[in-house]
Amino acid sequence: MFCGVLVLLCLTVPAVSSQGTCPAAPGIPGIPGLPGRDGRDGPKGQKGDPASSTARSMKGNVGEQGSEGPMGKRGESGGRGMKGEPGVPGEAGEKGEPGVGGVLERAAFSVARKIDNHPERASVIRFNSVITNLNNDYDVLTGRFRCSVPGTYYFVYHASLDNNLCVKMKLNETLLVSFCDHRRKSKQVTSGGLAVFVSRNQEVYLEVSDYRGMRANPSAYSIFSGFLLQAAE
């Protein structure tokens, strides 16, 4: 409304000029126009000159060390390396405490026959008086040695006889050796022995045959002995 009035006043200026001077008034600014379109890309520039050797040789300052990154995955195992040289021998250690000695297995017996009569025909000779009996392996009731420590043994007997005598040494029911002696004097002593391997619970004993002239008296006993030479490993 105001703009319209102002235009009308200006149109009437010539009519009024004869009567007086009308001062010129500035117009009202117009409304801004719409933004224009983006301009086109300019032509590609020329390639620059290469840097001088001095510029290429120059290095920048070393930057600050960054923070440690997360641990990566474990890589594949490498091949087996070559055997290294032997290391330097270490110093000798302190002397240890004395150890406990191993238990030495022993077995031995020695028995006497103090019976003043002949053994029964084809029977086991019983020795009724114990002199030595480690482990109680010899049984005076049966006349047999039963092995509790397996190994190699030596068995020997010494017999006083007043008549012909044949002694058989047996391992269980197996005959090991037989000794026979025929009396030539009124008093006579005979003996025999051998080494044999005996397993656990096997029995060794003496047996007479038809010749059984073994007799004892206070001045002449018969002896049967056995002892372990080497225990089985």
mmCIF file of C-alpha atoms in Angstrom, residues 48-132:
data_model
loop_
_atom_site.group_PDB
_atom_site.id
_atom_site.type_symbol
_atom_site.label_atom_id
_atom_site.label_comp_id
_atom_site.label_asym_id
_atom_site.label_seq_id
_atom_site.Cartn_x
_atom_site.Cartn_y
_atom_site.Cartn_z
ATOM 1 C CA GLY A 48 54.092 -30.108 -12.264
ATOM 2 C CA ASP A 49 57.863 -30.209 -12.344
ATOM 3 C CA PRO A 50 59.504 -33.123 -10.490
ATOM 4 C CA ALA A 51 60.946 -32.429 -7.053
ATOM 5 C CA SER A 52 64.641 -31.797 -6.801
ATOM 6 C CA SER A 53 67.009 -34.457 -5.434
ATOM 7 C CA THR A 54 67.542 -32.318 -2.395
ATOM 8 C CA ALA A 55 63.839 -32.267 -1.654
ATOM 9 C CA ARG A 56 63.581 -36.026 -2.189
ATOM 10 C CA SER A 57 66.436 -36.711 0.239
ATOM 11 C CA MET A 58 64.865 -34.704 2.965
ATOM 12 C CA LYS A 59 62.884 -36.677 5.536
ATOM 13 C CA GLY A 60 60.324 -35.489 7.916
ATOM 14 C CA ASN A 61 60.665 -35.653 11.638
ATOM 15 C CA VAL A 62 59.911 -38.996 13.310
ATOM 16 C CA GLY A 63 56.407 -39.002 14.659
ATOM 17 C CA GLU A 64 55.406 -40.049 18.159
ATOM 18 C CA GLN A 65 55.026 -43.773 18.792
ATOM 19 C CA GLY A 66 51.464 -44.907 18.602
ATOM 20 C CA SER A 67 49.683 -46.990 21.197
ATOM 21 C CA GLU A 68 50.175 -50.788 21.133
ATOM 22 C CA GLY A 69 47.659 -52.560 18.979
ATOM 23 C CA PRO A 70 45.704 -55.688 19.939
ATOM 24 C CA MET A 71 47.555 -59.038 19.934
ATOM 25 C CA GLY A 72 47.322 -60.826 16.613
ATOM 26 C CA LYS A 73 46.500 -64.489 16.030
ATOM 27 C CA ARG A 74 49.174 -67.091 16.683
ATOM 28 C CA GLY A 75 51.067 -67.934 13.537
ATOM 29 C CA GLU A 76 51.840 -71.412 12.246
ATOM 30 C CA SER A 77 54.641 -73.361 13.929
ATOM 31 C CA GLY A 78 57.947 -73.137 12.180
ATOM 32 C CA GLY A 79 60.134 -76.041 11.154
ATOM 33 C CA ARG A 80 62.390 -77.801 13.642
ATOM 34 C CA GLY A 81 65.669 -75.991 14.021
ATOM 35 C CA MET A 82 69.136 -77.495 13.974
ATOM 36 C CA LYS A 83 70.543 -79.037 17.125
ATOM 37 C CA GLY A 84 72.465 -76.491 19.130
ATOM 38 C CA GLU A 85 75.897 -76.829 20.616
ATOM 39 C CA PRO A 86 76.146 -78.523 24.043
ATOM 40 C CA GLY A 87 75.913 -76.097 26.907
ATOM 41 C CA VAL A 88 78.498 -75.519 29.548
ATOM 42 C CA PRO A 89 78.367 -78.221 32.271
ATOM 43 C CA GLY A 90 76.746 -76.974 35.438
ATOM 44 C CA GLU A 91 78.281 -77.052 38.852
ATOM 45 C CA ALA A 92 78.115 -80.244 40.866
ATOM 46 C CA GLY A 93 75.119 -80.433 43.160
ATOM 47 C CA GLU A 94 75.220 -80.958 46.873
ATOM 48 C CA LYS A 95 75.842 -84.436 48.172
ATOM 49 C CA GLY A 96 72.599 -86.259 48.846
ATOM 50 C CA GLU A 97 71.603 -87.974 52.032
ATOM 51 C CA PRO A 98 72.590 -91.616 52.476
ATOM 52 C CA GLY A 99 70.054 -93.969 50.953
ATOM 53 C CA VAL A 100 68.474 -96.989 52.543
ATOM 54 C CA GLY A 101 70.299 -100.201 51.689
ATOM 55 C CA GLY A 102 68.427 -102.940 49.897
ATOM 56 C CA VAL A 103 67.301 -106.002 51.787
ATOM 57 C CA LEU A 104 69.587 -108.949 51.119
ATOM 58 C CA GLU A 105 67.532 -112.079 50.686
ATOM 59 C CA ARG A 106 68.885 -115.010 52.655
ATOM 60 C CA ALA A 107 67.968 -118.646 53.034
ATOM 61 C CA ALA A 108 69.804 -121.460 54.791
ATOM 62 C CA PHE A 109 69.184 -124.467 56.954
ATOM 63 C CA SER A 110 71.177 -127.170 58.706
ATOM 64 C CA VAL A 111 69.522 -130.055 60.518
ATOM 65 C CA ALA A 112 70.795 -133.181 62.273
ATOM 66 C CA ARG A 113 69.403 -136.710 62.551
ATOM 67 C CA LYS A 114 69.679 -138.009 66.082
ATOM 68 C CA ILE A 115 67.498 -141.083 65.668
ATOM 69 C CA ASP A 116 69.304 -144.324 66.565
ATOM 70 C CA ASN A 117 67.572 -146.514 63.999
ATOM 71 C CA HIS A 118 67.541 -146.865 60.240
ATOM 72 C CA PRO A 119 65.083 -144.915 58.096
ATOM 73 C CA GLU A 120 62.185 -146.894 56.716
ATOM 74 C CA ARG A 121 62.713 -148.515 53.327
ATOM 75 C CA ALA A 122 62.155 -146.157 50.336
ATOM 76 C CA SER A 123 61.149 -143.229 52.564
ATOM 77 C CA VAL A 124 62.050 -139.591 53.102
ATOM 78 C CA ILE A 125 64.870 -139.187 55.619
ATOM 79 C CA ARG A 126 63.717 -137.004 58.510
ATOM 80 C CA PHE A 127 66.237 -134.879 60.386
ATOM 81 C CA ASN A 128 64.708 -134.117 63.746
ATOM 82 C CA SER A 129 67.116 -131.604 65.307
ATOM 83 C CA VAL A 130 67.326 -128.042 63.951
ATOM 84 C CA ILE A 131 70.699 -126.281 63.993
ATOM 85 C CA THR A 132 69.896 -123.423 61.577
#
